[in-house]
Amino acid sequence: MKKTLMLLLSIMMACGTAAFAVACNDGKGGSSENLCAAHIDEDEDLICDVCGEEIEPEEAVEVTVTFTVKDLEENTLAGITVMFMSEDIDTISAVSGEGGKLTATLPTGSYSVMYDYDVETVGGYYQSNTQSVEIKENTTTIDLYLENRTPNGTQDRPFSLNVGENEVKIPANTSYYYIVYRAVNLYAEIQGESVKAIYDQTEYTPDENGEISIKLKGTNTNSVETILIENTANEEATYVVNITSAPGTASNPHEIKTLGEAITTDALPPRESVFYTYTATAAGTFTIVVSSENSYVSITNTRNSLNANTNDVENGTLTLTVEAGDQILIDCSVTVQGEETASVIFTPSLA
């Protein structure tokens, strides 16, 4: 019984060896030094994955390929310059024509692909999606894809709003998404009766003056905020959207109209300023008297940049010589520490 079992094992081992030899034989009765009839190199390191033998790189063959430039929705794109780049050859480029098609003759191999186009000619903004191609001897056609990033009011492709006045046109009973970049210390003010806005999951409708005011919650100049604006009417409407700086910021300071009265700022944390402005009604000496502790105040004549601040005086009294029409910018902050807050109290006058 044992002899029979050993014989069967020997036959199985012999068959296994024969099978391996067939799988890795060079097909010409070659020795074990050249086992594979067709090497396999899936990791493309020029070493056979089966037998470990070094593989001679195939000589490149030129192939003429028809490319079609499309967006991800399969719309063809004309007027796109496509550049094929490889370490082995100079860059080859061609421009897509009717139907998004272009033809290029390329040696077989791998290529990085870049695109160039004129926004007005193409009619939109696109990002590369197909960034590399592999050209083989049997390659005849390849589709090249770009992602359409042209704003269309969808959440993924919102329209943008700039600081200042924006006119937006929205079809009847339609909502568009809008984006605001560098949205720190900004407000969005929307004028119109038949309008509704959603921001940060809160719905806004016009007040008695037909206006929506939204304080954007961005915390720094990298903040990006999105607003959904809806036309609730049964006809197309145009709305004015004004993106303004928050009151009290350097670009939108509080305006002082009455002199001789003490002004108290809101409680301020460290390193945060509130700004005021005063326009001189006559020539003379403009004076600020600071009566609060832990306060820093700086005043600047914007016409000539002359400045005075509390670091330069001991009694908290700041003065500037002004002419009629001069604008004085007043910067107020506090010198408290940590999480403390304090208000600045000052009294302006002109004599």
mmCIF file of C-alpha atoms in Angstrom:
data_model
loop_
_atom_site.group_PDB
_atom_site.id
_atom_site.type_symbol
_atom_site.label_atom_id
_atom_site.label_comp_id
_atom_site.label_asym_id
_atom_site.label_seq_id
_atom_site.Cartn_x
_atom_site.Cartn_y
_atom_site.Cartn_z
ATOM 1 C CA MET A 1 0.000 0.000 0.000
ATOM 2 C CA LYS A 2 2.822 2.367 0.943
ATOM 3 C CA LYS A 3 4.641 1.634 -2.321
ATOM 4 C CA THR A 4 1.480 2.361 -4.292
ATOM 5 C CA LEU A 5 0.991 5.679 -2.454
ATOM 6 C CA MET A 6 4.599 6.702 -3.053
ATOM 7 C CA LEU A 7 4.253 5.837 -6.724
ATOM 8 C CA LEU A 8 1.139 8.001 -7.022
ATOM 9 C CA LEU A 9 2.895 10.924 -5.306
ATOM 10 C CA SER A 10 5.878 10.564 -7.638
ATOM 11 C CA ILE A 11 3.588 10.614 -10.680
ATOM 12 C CA MET A 12 1.760 13.707 -9.398
ATOM 13 C CA MET A 13 5.046 15.554 -8.777
ATOM 14 C CA ALA A 14 6.280 14.616 -12.234
ATOM 15 C CA CYS A 15 3.052 15.869 -13.790
ATOM 16 C CA GLY A 16 3.316 19.120 -11.839
ATOM 17 C CA THR A 17 6.870 19.655 -13.019
ATOM 18 C CA ALA A 18 5.831 18.929 -16.583
ATOM 19 C CA ALA A 19 2.935 21.348 -16.313
ATOM 20 C CA PHE A 20 5.246 24.129 -15.063
ATOM 21 C CA ALA A 21 7.681 23.394 -17.847
ATOM 22 C CA VAL A 22 4.881 23.704 -20.385
ATOM 23 C CA ALA A 23 3.677 26.956 -18.866
ATOM 24 C CA CYS A 24 7.155 28.446 -18.796
ATOM 25 C CA ASN A 25 8.796 26.678 -21.776
ATOM 26 C CA ASP A 26 10.114 28.879 -24.542
ATOM 27 C CA GLY A 27 8.185 26.812 -27.071
ATOM 28 C CA LYS A 28 11.419 25.838 -28.843
ATOM 29 C CA GLY A 29 12.711 23.188 -26.490
ATOM 30 C CA GLY A 30 14.903 25.776 -24.842
ATOM 31 C CA SER A 31 16.678 25.343 -21.534
ATOM 32 C CA SER A 32 15.479 26.593 -18.135
ATOM 33 C CA GLU A 33 17.519 29.734 -18.714
ATOM 34 C CA ASN A 34 14.804 30.910 -21.131
ATOM 35 C CA LEU A 35 11.558 29.446 -19.889
ATOM 36 C CA CYS A 36 8.724 31.737 -21.064
ATOM 37 C CA ALA A 37 7.294 31.668 -24.547
ATOM 38 C CA ALA A 38 5.501 34.935 -23.738
ATOM 39 C CA HIS A 39 6.787 36.864 -20.753
ATOM 40 C CA ILE A 40 4.325 38.491 -18.383
ATOM 41 C CA ASP A 41 5.270 41.932 -17.022
ATOM 42 C CA GLU A 42 2.198 43.428 -15.364
ATOM 43 C CA ASP A 43 4.252 45.814 -13.174
ATOM 44 C CA GLU A 44 6.146 47.023 -16.277
ATOM 45 C CA ASP A 45 9.589 46.734 -14.651
ATOM 46 C CA LEU A 46 11.025 44.839 -17.666
ATOM 47 C CA ILE A 47 11.419 41.679 -15.547
ATOM 48 C CA CYS A 48 9.158 38.671 -16.245
ATOM 49 C CA ASP A 49 6.681 38.145 -13.411
ATOM 50 C CA VAL A 50 6.827 34.352 -14.021
ATOM 51 C CA CYS A 51 10.460 33.407 -14.627
ATOM 52 C CA GLY A 52 12.314 36.545 -13.496
ATOM 53 C CA GLU A 53 14.156 36.951 -16.775
ATOM 54 C CA GLU A 54 15.009 40.463 -17.964
ATOM 55 C CA ILE A 55 12.840 41.550 -20.873
ATOM 56 C CA GLU A 56 14.195 43.497 -23.792
ATOM 57 C CA PRO A 57 12.060 46.626 -24.300
ATOM 58 C CA GLU A 58 10.052 46.560 -27.494
ATOM 59 C CA GLU A 59 11.127 48.952 -30.185
ATOM 60 C CA ALA A 60 8.685 51.851 -30.459
ATOM 61 C CA VAL A 61 6.402 51.867 -33.482
ATOM 62 C CA GLU A 62 4.683 55.008 -34.734
ATOM 63 C CA VAL A 63 0.908 54.831 -34.554
ATOM 64 C CA THR A 64 -1.618 57.326 -35.925
ATOM 65 C CA VAL A 65 -4.429 57.796 -33.420
ATOM 66 C CA THR A 66 -7.691 59.737 -33.673
ATOM 67 C CA PHE A 67 -8.530 61.488 -30.396
ATOM 68 C CA THR A 68 -11.897 62.968 -29.418
ATOM 69 C CA VAL A 69 -11.988 65.697 -26.768
ATOM 70 C CA LYS A 70 -15.162 65.601 -24.638
ATOM 71 C CA ASP A 71 -16.550 66.764 -21.346
ATOM 72 C CA LEU A 72 -17.846 64.284 -18.783
ATOM 73 C CA GLU A 73 -21.357 64.631 -20.234
ATOM 74 C CA GLU A 74 -20.011 63.376 -23.606
ATOM 75 C CA ASN A 75 -20.289 66.795 -25.289
ATOM 76 C CA THR A 76 -17.465 67.193 -27.807
ATOM 77 C CA LEU A 77 -15.130 70.195 -27.511
ATOM 78 C CA ALA A 78 -13.503 71.998 -30.432
ATOM 79 C CA GLY A 79 -10.647 74.489 -30.097
ATOM 80 C CA ILE A 80 -8.718 72.576 -27.417
ATOM 81 C CA THR A 81 -4.949 72.340 -27.853
ATOM 82 C CA VAL A 82 -3.835 68.899 -26.653
ATOM 83 C CA MET A 83 -0.177 68.304 -25.781
ATOM 84 C CA PHE A 84 1.306 64.791 -25.533
ATOM 85 C CA MET A 85 4.516 64.689 -23.487
ATOM 86 C CA SER A 86 7.063 61.964 -22.918
ATOM 87 C CA GLU A 87 10.679 61.792 -21.767
ATOM 88 C CA ASP A 88 11.616 60.093 -25.029
ATOM 89 C CA ILE A 89 10.302 62.598 -27.578
ATOM 90 C CA ASP A 90 9.579 66.288 -27.988
ATOM 91 C CA THR A 91 6.061 67.423 -27.105
ATOM 92 C CA ILE A 92 3.531 66.685 -29.838
ATOM 93 C CA SER A 93 0.449 68.912 -29.971
ATOM 94 C CA ALA A 94 -2.708 69.222 -32.040
ATOM 95 C CA VAL A 95 -5.946 71.208 -31.856
ATOM 96 C CA SER A 96 -9.372 69.582 -31.701
ATOM 97 C CA GLY A 97 -11.646 70.524 -34.574
ATOM 98 C CA GLU A 98 -15.231 69.721 -35.513
ATOM 99 C CA GLY A 99 -16.670 67.009 -33.311
ATOM 100 C CA GLY A 100 -13.778 67.479 -30.901
ATOM 101 C CA LYS A 101 -11.506 65.352 -33.095
ATOM 102 C CA LEU A 102 -7.766 65.585 -33.666
ATOM 103 C CA THR A 103 -5.196 63.201 -35.105
ATOM 104 C CA ALA A 104 -1.670 62.642 -33.852
ATOM 105 C CA THR A 105 1.075 60.215 -34.868
ATOM 106 C CA LEU A 106 2.856 58.981 -31.753
ATOM 107 C CA PRO A 107 5.458 56.298 -31.034
ATOM 108 C CA THR A 108 4.048 53.537 -28.834
ATOM 109 C CA GLY A 109 4.469 54.258 -25.148
ATOM 110 C CA SER A 110 3.031 56.251 -22.248
ATOM 111 C CA TYR A 111 2.266 59.981 -22.445
ATOM 112 C CA SER A 112 1.234 62.732 -20.070
ATOM 113 C CA VAL A 113 -1.536 64.883 -21.529
ATOM 114 C CA MET A 114 -2.055 68.622 -20.996
ATOM 115 C CA TYR A 115 -4.617 71.008 -22.445
ATOM 116 C CA ASP A 116 -4.751 74.674 -23.396
ATOM 117 C CA TYR A 117 -7.670 76.728 -24.697
ATOM 118 C CA ASP A 118 -9.155 80.188 -24.956
ATOM 119 C CA VAL A 119 -12.087 80.561 -22.566
ATOM 120 C CA GLU A 120 -14.102 82.782 -24.902
ATOM 121 C CA THR A 121 -13.531 80.541 -27.911
ATOM 122 C CA VAL A 122 -14.453 77.347 -26.093
ATOM 123 C CA GLY A 123 -17.206 79.061 -24.115
ATOM 124 C CA GLY A 124 -16.393 77.870 -20.638
ATOM 125 C CA TYR A 125 -13.921 76.680 -18.031
ATOM 126 C CA TYR A 126 -12.616 73.126 -18.027
ATOM 127 C CA GLN A 127 -10.300 70.997 -15.885
ATOM 128 C CA SER A 128 -8.303 68.062 -17.194
ATOM 129 C CA ASN A 129 -9.717 64.640 -16.392
ATOM 130 C CA THR A 130 -7.729 62.445 -18.775
ATOM 131 C CA GLN A 131 -4.145 63.195 -17.779
ATOM 132 C CA SER A 132 -2.292 60.284 -19.382
ATOM 133 C CA VAL A 133 -2.677 57.837 -22.262
ATOM 134 C CA GLU A 134 -1.030 54.585 -23.324
ATOM 135 C CA ILE A 135 -0.370 54.166 -27.046
ATOM 136 C CA LYS A 136 -0.084 50.567 -28.308
ATOM 137 C CA GLU A 137 0.388 49.150 -31.803
ATOM 138 C CA ASN A 138 -3.332 48.396 -32.089
ATOM 139 C CA THR A 139 -4.505 51.756 -30.712
ATOM 140 C CA THR A 140 -6.687 53.609 -33.202
ATOM 141 C CA THR A 141 -8.999 55.875 -31.173
ATOM 142 C CA ILE A 142 -8.953 57.382 -27.676
ATOM 143 C CA ASP A 143 -11.413 59.713 -25.922
ATOM 144 C CA LEU A 144 -9.888 62.553 -23.895
ATOM 145 C CA TYR A 145 -12.079 63.954 -21.113
ATOM 146 C CA LEU A 146 -12.242 67.398 -19.530
ATOM 147 C CA GLU A 147 -14.482 68.348 -16.613
ATOM 148 C CA ASN A 148 -16.772 71.288 -17.288
ATOM 149 C CA ARG A 149 -16.358 73.807 -14.458
ATOM 150 C CA THR A 150 -18.331 76.624 -16.108
ATOM 151 C CA PRO A 151 -20.649 78.121 -13.455
ATOM 152 C CA ASN A 152 -24.296 77.213 -14.045
ATOM 153 C CA GLY A 153 -25.886 77.853 -10.654
ATOM 154 C CA THR A 154 -25.802 74.277 -9.423
ATOM 155 C CA GLN A 155 -24.321 73.457 -6.026
ATOM 156 C CA ASP A 156 -21.266 71.938 -7.681
ATOM 157 C CA ARG A 157 -20.831 74.839 -10.124
ATOM 158 C CA PRO A 158 -22.137 77.992 -8.410
ATOM 159 C CA PHE A 159 -22.027 81.503 -9.812
ATOM 160 C CA SER A 160 -19.674 83.876 -7.980
ATOM 161 C CA LEU A 161 -20.479 87.164 -6.252
ATOM 162 C CA ASN A 162 -17.878 89.911 -5.983
ATOM 163 C CA VAL A 163 -17.515 92.581 -3.332
ATOM 164 C CA GLY A 164 -19.719 95.459 -4.437
ATOM 165 C CA GLU A 165 -22.932 95.456 -6.462
ATOM 166 C CA ASN A 166 -23.916 92.347 -8.438
ATOM 167 C CA GLU A 167 -26.915 91.934 -10.729
ATOM 168 C CA VAL A 168 -28.243 88.373 -10.894
ATOM 169 C CA LYS A 169 -30.924 87.135 -13.294
ATOM 170 C CA ILE A 170 -32.906 84.081 -12.219
ATOM 171 C CA PRO A 171 -35.657 82.328 -14.225
ATOM 172 C CA ALA A 172 -39.166 81.948 -12.795
ATOM 173 C CA ASN A 173 -39.477 79.614 -9.800
ATOM 174 C CA THR A 174 -35.791 78.735 -9.977
ATOM 175 C CA SER A 175 -32.959 78.638 -7.435
ATOM 176 C CA TYR A 176 -29.286 79.287 -8.138
ATOM 177 C CA TYR A 177 -26.267 78.783 -5.918
ATOM 178 C CA TYR A 178 -23.818 81.664 -5.482
ATOM 179 C CA ILE A 179 -20.378 81.622 -3.889
ATOM 180 C CA VAL A 180 -18.466 84.392 -2.095
ATOM 181 C CA TYR A 181 -14.696 84.074 -1.773
ATOM 182 C CA ARG A 182 -12.575 85.625 1.028
ATOM 183 C CA ALA A 183 -15.822 85.960 2.960
ATOM 184 C CA VAL A 184 -14.484 87.425 6.204
ATOM 185 C CA ASN A 185 -16.354 90.402 7.713
ATOM 186 C CA LEU A 186 -18.787 90.522 4.804
ATOM 187 C CA TYR A 187 -22.538 90.977 4.453
ATOM 188 C CA ALA A 188 -24.776 89.917 1.558
ATOM 189 C CA GLU A 189 -27.680 92.304 0.946
ATOM 190 C CA ILE A 190 -30.300 91.182 -1.572
ATOM 191 C CA GLN A 191 -32.914 93.597 -2.917
ATOM 192 C CA GLY A 192 -36.217 92.352 -4.319
ATOM 193 C CA GLU A 193 -39.768 91.417 -3.398
ATOM 194 C CA SER A 194 -40.018 87.954 -4.948
ATOM 195 C CA VAL A 195 -36.777 86.593 -3.557
ATOM 196 C CA LYS A 196 -35.789 84.091 -0.931
ATOM 197 C CA ALA A 197 -32.346 83.033 0.269
ATOM 198 C CA ILE A 198 -30.985 80.063 2.193
ATOM 199 C CA TYR A 199 -27.659 80.408 3.954
ATOM 200 C CA ASP A 200 -26.151 78.059 6.518
ATOM 201 C CA GLN A 201 -29.480 76.158 6.710
ATOM 202 C CA THR A 202 -31.380 79.362 7.568
ATOM 203 C CA GLU A 203 -34.096 80.765 5.307
ATOM 204 C CA TYR A 204 -34.236 84.531 4.714
ATOM 205 C CA THR A 205 -37.115 86.549 3.239
ATOM 206 C CA PRO A 206 -37.319 90.301 2.486
ATOM 207 C CA ASP A 207 -38.044 92.750 5.290
ATOM 208 C CA GLU A 208 -40.519 95.625 5.050
ATOM 209 C CA ASN A 209 -38.068 97.471 2.799
ATOM 210 C CA GLY A 210 -37.817 94.551 0.372
ATOM 211 C CA GLU A 211 -34.286 93.658 1.424
ATOM 212 C CA ILE A 212 -32.536 90.594 2.810
ATOM 213 C CA SER A 213 -29.392 91.122 4.900
ATOM 214 C CA ILE A 214 -27.146 88.153 5.681
ATOM 215 C CA LYS A 215 -24.014 88.290 7.800
ATOM 216 C CA LEU A 216 -21.549 85.818 6.327
ATOM 217 C CA LYS A 217 -19.768 83.616 8.849
ATOM 218 C CA GLY A 218 -16.337 83.387 7.260
ATOM 219 C CA THR A 219 -13.502 83.621 9.767
ATOM 220 C CA ASN A 220 -10.523 84.472 7.539
ATOM 221 C CA THR A 221 -9.556 85.441 4.009
ATOM 222 C CA ASN A 222 -9.594 81.774 2.944
ATOM 223 C CA SER A 223 -13.260 81.391 3.873
ATOM 224 C CA VAL A 224 -15.719 80.523 1.096
ATOM 225 C CA GLU A 225 -19.458 80.901 1.706
ATOM 226 C CA THR A 226 -22.379 79.675 -0.430
ATOM 227 C CA ILE A 227 -25.858 81.233 -0.681
ATOM 228 C CA LEU A 228 -28.890 79.730 -2.441
ATOM 229 C CA ILE A 229 -31.043 82.486 -3.982
ATOM 230 C CA GLU A 230 -34.532 81.649 -5.226
ATOM 231 C CA ASN A 231 -36.846 83.572 -7.537
ATOM 232 C CA THR A 232 -40.318 82.811 -6.152
ATOM 233 C CA ALA A 233 -42.148 84.676 -8.934
ATOM 234 C CA ASN A 234 -43.751 83.175 -12.028
ATOM 235 C CA GLU A 235 -41.523 85.210 -14.321
ATOM 236 C CA GLU A 236 -37.834 85.863 -14.714
ATOM 237 C CA ALA A 237 -36.454 88.452 -12.286
ATOM 238 C CA THR A 238 -33.249 90.439 -11.822
ATOM 239 C CA TYR A 239 -32.030 91.121 -8.294
ATOM 240 C CA VAL A 240 -29.277 93.340 -6.915
ATOM 241 C CA VAL A 241 -26.940 91.513 -4.533
ATOM 242 C CA ASN A 242 -24.576 93.836 -2.713
ATOM 243 C CA ILE A 243 -21.582 92.248 -0.982
ATOM 244 C CA THR A 244 -20.364 94.754 1.590
ATOM 245 C CA SER A 245 -17.858 94.792 4.387
ATOM 246 C CA ALA A 246 -19.294 94.490 7.882
ATOM 247 C CA PRO A 247 -19.924 97.862 9.586
ATOM 248 C CA GLY A 248 -16.926 98.926 11.605
ATOM 249 C CA THR A 249 -14.330 97.233 9.418
ATOM 250 C CA ALA A 250 -11.539 99.179 7.737
ATOM 251 C CA SER A 251 -13.335 99.179 4.382
ATOM 252 C CA ASN A 252 -16.715 100.084 5.903
ATOM 253 C CA PRO A 253 -16.023 102.204 9.018
ATOM 254 C CA HIS A 254 -18.717 103.723 11.226
ATOM 255 C CA GLU A 255 -19.292 107.336 10.232
ATOM 256 C CA ILE A 256 -19.065 110.002 12.932
ATOM 257 C CA LYS A 257 -21.538 112.791 12.268
ATOM 258 C CA THR A 258 -21.764 114.459 15.682
ATOM 259 C CA LEU A 259 -18.749 115.821 17.575
ATOM 260 C CA GLY A 260 -18.343 116.508 21.269
ATOM 261 C CA GLU A 261 -20.125 113.349 22.435
ATOM 262 C CA ALA A 262 -18.390 110.287 23.916
ATOM 263 C CA ILE A 263 -18.419 107.211 21.703
ATOM 264 C CA THR A 264 -18.238 103.732 23.253
ATOM 265 C CA THR A 265 -17.310 100.752 21.103
ATOM 266 C CA ASP A 266 -18.695 97.269 21.572
ATOM 267 C CA ALA A 267 -16.646 95.024 23.870
ATOM 268 C CA LEU A 268 -13.612 93.956 21.870
ATOM 269 C CA PRO A 269 -11.349 90.928 22.297
ATOM 270 C CA PRO A 270 -7.572 91.276 21.886
ATOM 271 C CA ARG A 271 -6.230 91.891 18.358
ATOM 272 C CA GLU A 272 -9.611 92.949 16.979
ATOM 273 C CA SER A 273 -10.186 96.492 15.744
ATOM 274 C CA VAL A 274 -13.248 98.596 15.105
ATOM 275 C CA PHE A 275 -12.965 101.549 12.725
ATOM 276 C CA TYR A 276 -14.620 104.976 12.541
ATOM 277 C CA THR A 277 -14.310 107.789 10.059
ATOM 278 C CA TYR A 278 -14.872 111.524 10.254
ATOM 279 C CA THR A 279 -14.896 114.039 7.397
ATOM 280 C CA ALA A 280 -13.722 117.493 8.469
ATOM 281 C CA THR A 281 -16.294 120.203 7.817
ATOM 282 C CA ALA A 282 -13.709 122.980 8.241
ATOM 283 C CA ALA A 283 -9.985 123.522 8.629
ATOM 284 C CA GLY A 284 -8.632 123.263 12.155
ATOM 285 C CA THR A 285 -7.356 120.803 14.734
ATOM 286 C CA PHE A 286 -9.117 117.471 15.021
ATOM 287 C CA THR A 287 -8.846 116.009 18.515
ATOM 288 C CA ILE A 288 -9.609 112.614 20.033
ATOM 289 C CA VAL A 289 -9.617 112.251 23.829
ATOM 290 C CA VAL A 290 -9.427 108.610 24.964
ATOM 291 C CA SER A 291 -10.979 108.154 28.410
ATOM 292 C CA SER A 292 -10.987 104.329 28.759
ATOM 293 C CA GLU A 293 -8.231 102.106 30.107
ATOM 294 C CA ASN A 294 -6.561 99.282 28.182
ATOM 295 C CA SER A 295 -7.258 101.151 24.957
ATOM 296 C CA TYR A 296 -5.259 101.760 21.819
ATOM 297 C CA VAL A 297 -6.448 104.399 19.329
ATOM 298 C CA SER A 298 -4.778 105.505 16.107
ATOM 299 C CA ILE A 299 -5.981 108.394 13.921
ATOM 300 C CA THR A 300 -4.836 108.946 10.325
ATOM 301 C CA ASN A 301 -5.523 111.759 7.887
ATOM 302 C CA THR A 302 -6.087 109.809 4.670
ATOM 303 C CA ARG A 303 -5.186 112.821 2.532
ATOM 304 C CA ASN A 304 -1.570 113.065 3.692
ATOM 305 C CA SER A 305 -1.154 109.910 5.867
ATOM 306 C CA LEU A 306 -0.242 111.953 8.962
ATOM 307 C CA ASN A 307 -0.904 109.860 12.066
ATOM 308 C CA ALA A 308 -1.155 110.074 15.827
ATOM 309 C CA ASN A 309 -1.736 107.223 18.279
ATOM 310 C CA THR A 310 -1.947 106.571 22.008
ATOM 311 C CA ASN A 311 1.499 104.971 22.116
ATOM 312 C CA ASP A 312 2.992 108.399 21.357
ATOM 313 C CA VAL A 313 1.135 110.416 24.019
ATOM 314 C CA GLU A 314 0.745 110.163 27.788
ATOM 315 C CA ASN A 315 -2.592 111.872 28.380
ATOM 316 C CA GLY A 316 -4.722 109.986 25.806
ATOM 317 C CA THR A 317 -5.234 113.120 23.710
ATOM 318 C CA LEU A 318 -4.561 112.813 19.969
ATOM 319 C CA THR A 319 -4.516 115.734 17.520
ATOM 320 C CA LEU A 320 -4.181 116.228 13.785
ATOM 321 C CA THR A 321 -4.235 119.375 11.682
ATOM 322 C CA VAL A 322 -6.923 119.055 9.021
ATOM 323 C CA GLU A 323 -8.380 120.921 6.078
ATOM 324 C CA ALA A 324 -12.026 120.994 5.085
ATOM 325 C CA GLY A 325 -12.940 117.727 3.402
ATOM 326 C CA ASP A 326 -10.122 115.683 4.955
ATOM 327 C CA GLN A 327 -11.167 112.205 5.998
ATOM 328 C CA ILE A 328 -9.853 110.917 9.315
ATOM 329 C CA LEU A 329 -9.721 107.150 9.877
ATOM 330 C CA ILE A 330 -9.899 106.088 13.527
ATOM 331 C CA ASP A 331 -8.675 102.612 14.539
ATOM 332 C CA CYS A 332 -9.730 101.389 18.007
ATOM 333 C CA SER A 333 -8.543 98.246 19.789
ATOM 334 C CA VAL A 334 -7.874 97.034 23.329
ATOM 335 C CA THR A 335 -4.780 95.789 25.148
ATOM 336 C CA VAL A 336 -6.416 93.160 27.384
ATOM 337 C CA GLN A 337 -5.076 89.602 27.510
ATOM 338 C CA GLY A 338 -6.466 86.108 26.924
ATOM 339 C CA GLU A 339 -10.252 85.914 26.705
ATOM 340 C CA GLU A 340 -10.874 89.299 28.289
ATOM 341 C CA THR A 341 -12.797 92.001 26.435
ATOM 342 C CA ALA A 342 -13.059 95.756 26.878
ATOM 343 C CA SER A 343 -14.617 98.801 25.221
ATOM 344 C CA VAL A 344 -12.855 101.882 23.940
ATOM 345 C CA ILE A 345 -14.355 105.232 24.938
ATOM 346 C CA PHE A 346 -13.300 108.358 23.068
ATOM 347 C CA THR A 347 -14.612 111.849 22.379
ATOM 348 C CA PRO A 348 -13.937 113.581 19.025
ATOM 349 C CA SER A 349 -13.866 117.327 18.476
ATOM 350 C CA LEU A 350 -12.771 119.934 15.907
ATOM 351 C CA ALA A 351 -11.546 123.380 16.811
#
